[in-house]
Amino acid sequence: MALPVSDVERFEASRPRLEAIAYRLLGSASEAEDAVQETYLRWQAADVARVEVPEAWLTKVLTNLCLNQLTSARARRETYVGQWLPEPLLAGDPMLGPADTAEQRESVSFAVLTLLERLTPGERAVYVLREAFGYPHREIAAILDLTEAASQQVFHRATRHVAEGRTRTEVDGAAARRVVEEFLAAATSGRTEPLVRLLTADAVSIGDGGGKVPARAKAFEGARAVATFMRGLFKPGKAKRALAGGTVAVHVDTANGDPAVVAVVDGRVIGVMCLEVTPEGIAGFRNQVNPDKLERATRRWAAADHGEPLFHAF
């Protein structure tokens, strides 16, 4: 049965917030879109006139759909080829959601989304709703069928787990871009030492190829190991050009609020490298090259003018 226009408009007004919640819960833009669409179908089938607070009803339905999805996703990721990383969202993507506070900005960073994989589905839901969207524990308790005290306990536990693996602190955007440009200059210099000086001693590089694009199954750890890998990654070669499908245009942009290197071939995004920049240096690289996780990035890239690339690789 078709919904009255007013009810459709009420749902559409909530769609951006629902998509932003779902993305943070699932780490996948495509799965987030599916969860929001399923929420719409539930809304369409509901007796909307009896729903007292539509926003709360929609959030509860969406969150529970995502919790079910997370449970099955955990099983799938056990058989995932190589490292699993979230799907990157480029600057301006509405699915990034609110970015008014440092907590909101950090909650969608690649570093934190990766850390959220350590949490149980319930912990992740409480953390996202509280940290990124500011829901009071009373409302979170109603959404997840918990007591308010239990919601507070879960949030403290989740926050502690995330903090244990987090080194990131906010760095001025202009300064972060300069660091990225310095990194690219060092990476293409053919020498390791300039790269080592830009990295923290415990720097890490992780790549997600999903079994479709070559990516090392184990992370590179330590400044010298990461620097050696990056020097080789940017070294020109016919095999790399063939694998990329042509000449790679290298741009400096942002993804998930982090400074990022975006690799583009003929308008198609083939890689997004998010850098974790700290006052001490670059602490991490998270490299998404799985083509299945770059389709939305390619669509977003095509919708805006990004100017000339910093350089062409290979």
GROMACS .gro file of C-alpha atoms in nm:
model
  314
    1MET     CA    1   0.000   0.000   0.000
    2ALA     CA    2   0.136   0.340  -0.099
    3LEU     CA    3   0.203   0.590   0.179
    4PRO     CA    4   0.048   0.935   0.177
    5VAL     CA    5   0.287   1.199   0.050
    6SER     CA    6   0.326   1.348   0.397
    7ASP     CA    7   0.440   1.013   0.540
    8VAL     CA    8   0.688   0.966   0.256
    9GLU     CA    9   0.823   1.314   0.323
   10ARG     CA   10   0.859   1.237   0.693
   11PHE     CA   11   1.067   0.932   0.609
   12GLU     CA   12   1.278   1.115   0.351
   13ALA     CA   13   1.351   1.388   0.604
   14SER     CA   14   1.499   1.118   0.828
   15ARG     CA   15   1.688   0.934   0.553
   16PRO     CA   16   2.022   1.122   0.584
   17ARG     CA   17   2.037   1.058   0.959
   18LEU     CA   18   1.936   0.694   0.916
   19GLU     CA   19   2.199   0.637   0.647
   20ALA     CA   20   2.467   0.799   0.863
   21ILE     CA   21   2.375   0.576   1.159
   22ALA     CA   22   2.365   0.262   0.942
   23TYR     CA   23   2.703   0.338   0.784
   24ARG     CA   24   2.871   0.380   1.122
   25LEU     CA   25   2.715   0.057   1.243
   26LEU     CA   26   2.798  -0.150   0.934
   27GLY     CA   27   3.106   0.014   0.784
   28SER     CA   28   2.954  -0.037   0.440
   29ALA     CA   29   2.769   0.225   0.238
   30SER     CA   30   2.592  -0.032   0.020
   31GLU     CA   31   2.474  -0.231   0.323
   32ALA     CA   32   2.367   0.092   0.492
   33GLU     CA   33   2.154   0.183   0.190
   34ASP     CA   34   1.994  -0.163   0.199
   35ALA     CA   35   1.918  -0.131   0.571
   36VAL     CA   36   1.756   0.209   0.522
   37GLN     CA   37   1.549   0.078   0.231
   38GLU     CA   38   1.429  -0.213   0.444
   39THR     CA   39   1.339   0.038   0.717
   40TYR     CA   40   1.131   0.226   0.461
   41LEU     CA   41   0.946  -0.094   0.370
   42ARG     CA   42   0.870  -0.151   0.739
   43TRP     CA   43   0.751   0.211   0.765
   44GLN     CA   44   0.533   0.158   0.459
   45ALA     CA   45   0.372  -0.150   0.614
   46ALA     CA   46   0.322   0.004   0.959
   47ASP     CA   47   0.015   0.179   1.096
   48VAL     CA   48   0.194   0.513   1.078
   49ALA     CA   49  -0.094   0.701   1.237
   50ARG     CA   50  -0.026   0.515   1.563
   51VAL     CA   51   0.346   0.595   1.567
   52GLU     CA   52   0.387   0.865   1.831
   53VAL     CA   53   0.750   0.962   1.759
   54PRO     CA   54   0.847   0.870   1.402
   55GLU     CA   55   1.217   0.945   1.450
   56ALA     CA   56   1.242   0.710   1.748
   57TRP     CA   57   1.042   0.438   1.568
   58LEU     CA   58   1.257   0.458   1.256
   59THR     CA   59   1.582   0.460   1.455
   60LYS     CA   60   1.475   0.155   1.654
   61VAL     CA   61   1.378  -0.041   1.341
   62LEU     CA   62   1.696   0.057   1.158
   63THR     CA   63   1.926  -0.019   1.453
   64ASN     CA   64   1.779  -0.364   1.503
   65LEU     CA   65   1.812  -0.441   1.132
   66CYS     CA   66   2.176  -0.337   1.152
   67LEU     CA   67   2.234  -0.550   1.462
   68ASN     CA   68   2.105  -0.854   1.274
   69GLN     CA   69   2.327  -0.762   0.980
   70LEU     CA   70   2.631  -0.724   1.204
   71THR     CA   71   2.581  -1.072   1.346
   72SER     CA   72   2.586  -1.230   1.000
   73ALA     CA   73   2.864  -0.996   0.883
   74ARG     CA   74   3.093  -1.126   1.157
   75ALA     CA   75   3.057  -1.476   1.018
   76ARG     CA   76   3.127  -1.354   0.662
   77ARG     CA   77   3.435  -1.161   0.769
   78GLU     CA   78   3.586  -1.474   0.919
   79THR     CA   79   3.620  -1.603   0.562
   80TYR     CA   80   3.704  -1.265   0.406
   81VAL     CA   81   4.021  -1.275   0.197
   82GLY     CA   82   4.289  -1.067   0.368
   83GLN     CA   83   4.229  -0.762   0.584
   84TRP     CA   84   3.878  -0.614   0.610
   85LEU     CA   85   3.845  -0.235   0.601
   86PRO     CA   86   3.536  -0.012   0.580
   87GLU     CA   87   3.404   0.136   0.258
   88PRO     CA   88   3.548   0.489   0.222
   89LEU     CA   89   3.328   0.797   0.192
   90LEU     CA   90   3.478   1.096   0.013
   91ALA     CA   91   3.443   1.458   0.125
   92GLY     CA   92   3.089   1.591   0.104
   93ASP     CA   93   2.917   1.254   0.109
   94PRO     CA   94   2.593   1.302   0.309
   95MET     CA   95   2.636   0.956   0.462
   96LEU     CA   96   2.923   1.097   0.669
   97GLY     CA   97   2.658   1.255   0.890
   98PRO     CA   98   2.713   1.520   1.159
   99ALA     CA   99   3.061   1.667   1.198
  100ASP     CA  100   3.006   1.951   1.446
  101THR     CA  101   3.219   1.806   1.727
  102ALA     CA  102   3.554   1.630   1.743
  103GLU     CA  103   3.374   1.316   1.866
  104GLN     CA  104   3.138   1.316   1.570
  105ARG     CA  105   3.421   1.366   1.323
  106GLU     CA  106   3.632   1.096   1.479
  107SER     CA  107   3.345   0.846   1.497
  108VAL     CA  108   3.344   0.816   1.118
  109SER     CA  109   3.722   0.809   1.069
  110PHE     CA  110   3.871   0.495   0.918
  111ALA     CA  111   4.075   0.439   1.232
  112VAL     CA  112   3.771   0.437   1.462
  113LEU     CA  113   3.547   0.241   1.221
  114THR     CA  114   3.816  -0.025   1.212
  115LEU     CA  115   3.838  -0.028   1.592
  116LEU     CA  116   3.459  -0.063   1.617
  117GLU     CA  117   3.501  -0.409   1.465
  118ARG     CA  118   3.637  -0.514   1.805
  119LEU     CA  119   3.305  -0.441   1.975
  120THR     CA  120   3.002  -0.663   2.005
  121PRO     CA  121   2.705  -0.550   1.793
  122GLY     CA  122   2.533  -0.417   2.105
  123GLU     CA  123   2.839  -0.221   2.217
  124ARG     CA  124   2.880  -0.076   1.870
  125ALA     CA  125   2.517   0.038   1.859
  126VAL     CA  126   2.535   0.210   2.198
  127TYR     CA  127   2.868   0.375   2.110
  128VAL     CA  128   2.747   0.506   1.774
  129LEU     CA  129   2.414   0.637   1.900
  130ARG     CA  130   2.573   0.810   2.198
  131GLU     CA  131   2.911   0.928   2.063
  132ALA     CA  132   2.816   1.024   1.707
  133PHE     CA  133   2.452   1.129   1.743
  134GLY     CA  134   2.423   1.236   2.105
  135TYR     CA  135   2.125   1.020   2.193
  136PRO     CA  136   2.058   1.025   2.569
  137HIS     CA  137   2.089   0.688   2.742
  138ARG     CA  138   1.718   0.689   2.812
  139GLU     CA  139   1.644   0.685   2.438
  140ILE     CA  140   1.922   0.436   2.360
  141ALA     CA  141   1.776   0.205   2.625
  142ALA     CA  142   1.435   0.223   2.457
  143ILE     CA  143   1.584   0.156   2.112
  144LEU     CA  144   1.786  -0.146   2.227
  145ASP     CA  145   1.547  -0.274   2.495
  146LEU     CA  146   1.796  -0.213   2.776
  147THR     CA  147   1.777  -0.037   3.107
  148GLU     CA  148   1.925   0.312   3.117
  149ALA     CA  149   2.192   0.192   3.360
  150ALA     CA  150   2.284  -0.094   3.128
  151SER     CA  151   2.318   0.146   2.837
  152GLN     CA  152   2.558   0.361   3.039
  153GLN     CA  153   2.765   0.058   3.137
  154VAL     CA  154   2.784  -0.067   2.778
  155PHE     CA  155   2.889   0.279   2.656
  156HIS     CA  156   3.170   0.306   2.911
  157ARG     CA  157   3.293  -0.040   2.817
  158ALA     CA  158   3.279   0.036   2.444
  159THR     CA  159   3.454   0.370   2.490
  160ARG     CA  160   3.733   0.200   2.684
  161HIS     CA  161   3.783  -0.065   2.413
  162VAL     CA  162   3.800   0.200   2.139
  163ALA     CA  163   4.035   0.424   2.339
  164GLU     CA  164   4.277   0.133   2.395
  165GLY     CA  165   4.351   0.113   2.024
  166ARG     CA  166   4.333   0.480   1.932
  167THR     CA  167   4.626   0.717   1.891
  168ARG     CA  168   4.462   0.980   1.671
  169THR     CA  169   4.431   1.343   1.772
  170GLU     CA  170   4.287   1.617   1.557
  171VAL     CA  171   4.532   1.801   1.335
  172ASP     CA  172   4.456   2.121   1.145
  173GLY     CA  173   4.327   2.038   0.796
  174ALA     CA  174   4.581   2.254   0.613
  175ALA     CA  175   4.865   2.105   0.816
  176ALA     CA  176   4.738   1.754   0.745
  177ARG     CA  177   4.730   1.825   0.371
  178ARG     CA  178   5.090   1.947   0.385
  179VAL     CA  179   5.190   1.624   0.558
  180VAL     CA  180   5.018   1.421   0.285
  181GLU     CA  181   5.196   1.617   0.014
  182GLU     CA  182   5.528   1.571   0.194
  183PHE     CA  183   5.454   1.200   0.220
  184LEU     CA  184   5.384   1.170  -0.153
  185ALA     CA  185   5.701   1.362  -0.237
  186ALA     CA  186   5.901   1.129  -0.014
  187ALA     CA  187   5.724   0.817  -0.145
  188THR     CA  188   5.812   0.904  -0.504
  189SER     CA  189   6.170   1.006  -0.425
  190GLY     CA  190   6.292   0.648  -0.445
  191ARG     CA  191   6.453   0.676  -0.100
  192THR     CA  192   6.340   0.524   0.228
  193GLU     CA  193   6.485   0.766   0.484
  194PRO     CA  194   6.265   1.068   0.395
  195LEU     CA  195   5.963   0.845   0.447
  196VAL     CA  196   6.085   0.708   0.779
  197ARG     CA  197   6.120   1.063   0.914
  198LEU     CA  198   5.752   1.133   0.840
  199LEU     CA  199   5.623   0.826   1.025
  200THR     CA  200   5.574   0.744   1.390
  201ALA     CA  201   5.792   0.460   1.517
  202ASP     CA  202   5.487   0.230   1.546
  203ALA     CA  203   5.327   0.324   1.213
  204VAL     CA  204   5.103   0.062   1.052
  205SER     CA  205   4.983   0.006   0.695
  206ILE     CA  206   4.678  -0.211   0.620
  207GLY     CA  207   4.534  -0.293   0.280
  208ASP     CA  208   4.197  -0.438   0.174
  209GLY     CA  209   4.185  -0.595  -0.170
  210GLY     CA  210   3.901  -0.835  -0.096
  211GLY     CA  211   4.080  -1.106  -0.290
  212LYS     CA  212   4.019  -0.911  -0.612
  213VAL     CA  213   4.321  -0.680  -0.607
  214PRO     CA  214   4.662  -0.778  -0.462
  215ALA     CA  215   4.691  -0.666  -0.100
  216ARG     CA  216   4.911  -0.814   0.171
  217ALA     CA  217   4.712  -1.026   0.415
  218LYS     CA  218   4.923  -0.909   0.709
  219ALA     CA  219   4.971  -0.547   0.807
  220PHE     CA  220   5.309  -0.377   0.773
  221GLU     CA  221   5.424  -0.264   1.117
  222GLY     CA  222   5.697  -0.019   1.217
  223ALA     CA  223   5.826   0.291   1.043
  224ARG     CA  224   6.094   0.121   0.833
  225ALA     CA  225   5.871  -0.165   0.715
  226VAL     CA  226   5.594   0.078   0.620
  227ALA     CA  227   5.839   0.315   0.448
  228THR     CA  228   5.991   0.032   0.246
  229PHE     CA  229   5.646  -0.081   0.136
  230MET     CA  230   5.539   0.272   0.038
  231ARG     CA  231   5.858   0.333  -0.158
  232GLY     CA  232   5.789   0.016  -0.357
  233LEU     CA  233   5.421   0.097  -0.398
  234PHE     CA  234   5.495   0.425  -0.577
  235LYS     CA  235   5.784   0.291  -0.784
  236PRO     CA  236   5.689   0.303  -1.154
  237GLY     CA  237   5.648  -0.023  -1.343
  238LYS     CA  238   5.468  -0.164  -1.646
  239ALA     CA  239   5.306  -0.439  -1.437
  240LYS     CA  240   5.155  -0.182  -1.199
  241ARG     CA  241   5.024   0.024  -1.488
  242ALA     CA  242   4.865  -0.286  -1.641
  243LEU     CA  243   4.710  -0.385  -1.308
  244ALA     CA  244   4.571  -0.033  -1.258
  245GLY     CA  245   4.428  -0.029  -1.610
  246GLY     CA  246   4.617   0.280  -1.723
  247THR     CA  247   4.792   0.589  -1.597
  248VAL     CA  248   4.694   0.670  -1.239
  249ALA     CA  249   4.601   1.027  -1.148
  250VAL     CA  250   4.698   1.086  -0.785
  251HIS     CA  251   4.489   1.341  -0.591
  252VAL     CA  252   4.501   1.468  -0.234
  253ASP     CA  253   4.154   1.478  -0.081
  254THR     CA  254   3.973   1.367   0.233
  255ALA     CA  255   3.787   1.045   0.307
  256ASN     CA  256   3.592   0.982   0.626
  257GLY     CA  257   3.725   1.314   0.751
  258ASP     CA  258   4.085   1.195   0.720
  259PRO     CA  259   4.344   1.329   0.475
  260ALA     CA  260   4.355   1.083   0.188
  261VAL     CA  261   4.531   0.992  -0.131
  262VAL     CA  262   4.280   0.910  -0.406
  263ALA     CA  263   4.399   0.713  -0.709
  264VAL     CA  264   4.188   0.757  -1.023
  265VAL     CA  265   4.208   0.595  -1.368
  266ASP     CA  266   3.982   0.734  -1.641
  267GLY     CA  267   3.738   0.872  -1.384
  268ARG     CA  268   3.725   0.547  -1.186
  269VAL     CA  269   3.850   0.548  -0.827
  270ILE     CA  270   4.081   0.247  -0.793
  271GLY     CA  271   4.219   0.319  -0.448
  272VAL     CA  272   4.168   0.537  -0.142
  273MET     CA  273   4.450   0.562   0.111
  274CYS     CA  274   4.342   0.720   0.440
  275LEU     CA  275   4.625   0.861   0.651
  276GLU     CA  276   4.611   0.881   1.028
  277VAL     CA  277   4.801   1.203   1.092
  278THR     CA  278   4.909   1.286   1.447
  279PRO     CA  279   5.128   1.566   1.585
  280GLU     CA  280   5.409   1.309   1.606
  281GLY     CA  281   5.380   1.203   1.240
  282ILE     CA  282   5.181   0.964   1.024
  283ALA     CA  283   5.066   0.678   1.247
  284GLY     CA  284   4.867   0.471   1.001
  285PHE     CA  285   4.771   0.403   0.643
  286ARG     CA  286   4.445   0.226   0.559
  287ASN     CA  287   4.433   0.142   0.192
  288GLN     CA  288   4.104   0.044   0.030
  289VAL     CA  289   4.154  -0.111  -0.316
  290ASN     CA  290   3.867  -0.361  -0.323
  291PRO     CA  291   3.669  -0.248  -0.631
  292ASP     CA  292   3.339  -0.354  -0.471
  293LYS     CA  293   3.399  -0.097  -0.196
  294LEU     CA  294   3.489   0.187  -0.432
  295GLU     CA  295   3.173   0.211  -0.643
  296ARG     CA  296   3.015   0.485  -0.431
  297ALA     CA  297   3.346   0.673  -0.419
  298THR     CA  298   3.359   0.662  -0.799
  299ARG     CA  299   3.005   0.800  -0.826
  300ARG     CA  300   3.085   1.079  -0.582
  301TRP     CA  301   3.410   1.156  -0.762
  302ALA     CA  302   3.233   1.191  -1.095
  303ALA     CA  303   2.982   1.435  -0.946
  304ALA     CA  304   3.240   1.705  -0.860
  305ASP     CA  305   3.539   1.881  -1.011
  306HIS     CA  306   3.859   1.786  -0.830
  307GLY     CA  307   4.102   1.988  -1.037
  308GLU     CA  308   4.434   1.869  -1.164
  309PRO     CA  309   4.599   1.570  -0.993
  310LEU     CA  310   4.910   1.622  -0.785
  311PHE     CA  311   5.093   1.392  -1.028
  312HIS     CA  312   5.047   1.088  -1.250
  313ALA     CA  313   5.187   0.754  -1.136
  314PHE     CA  314   5.325   0.459  -1.332
   0.00000   0.00000   0.00000
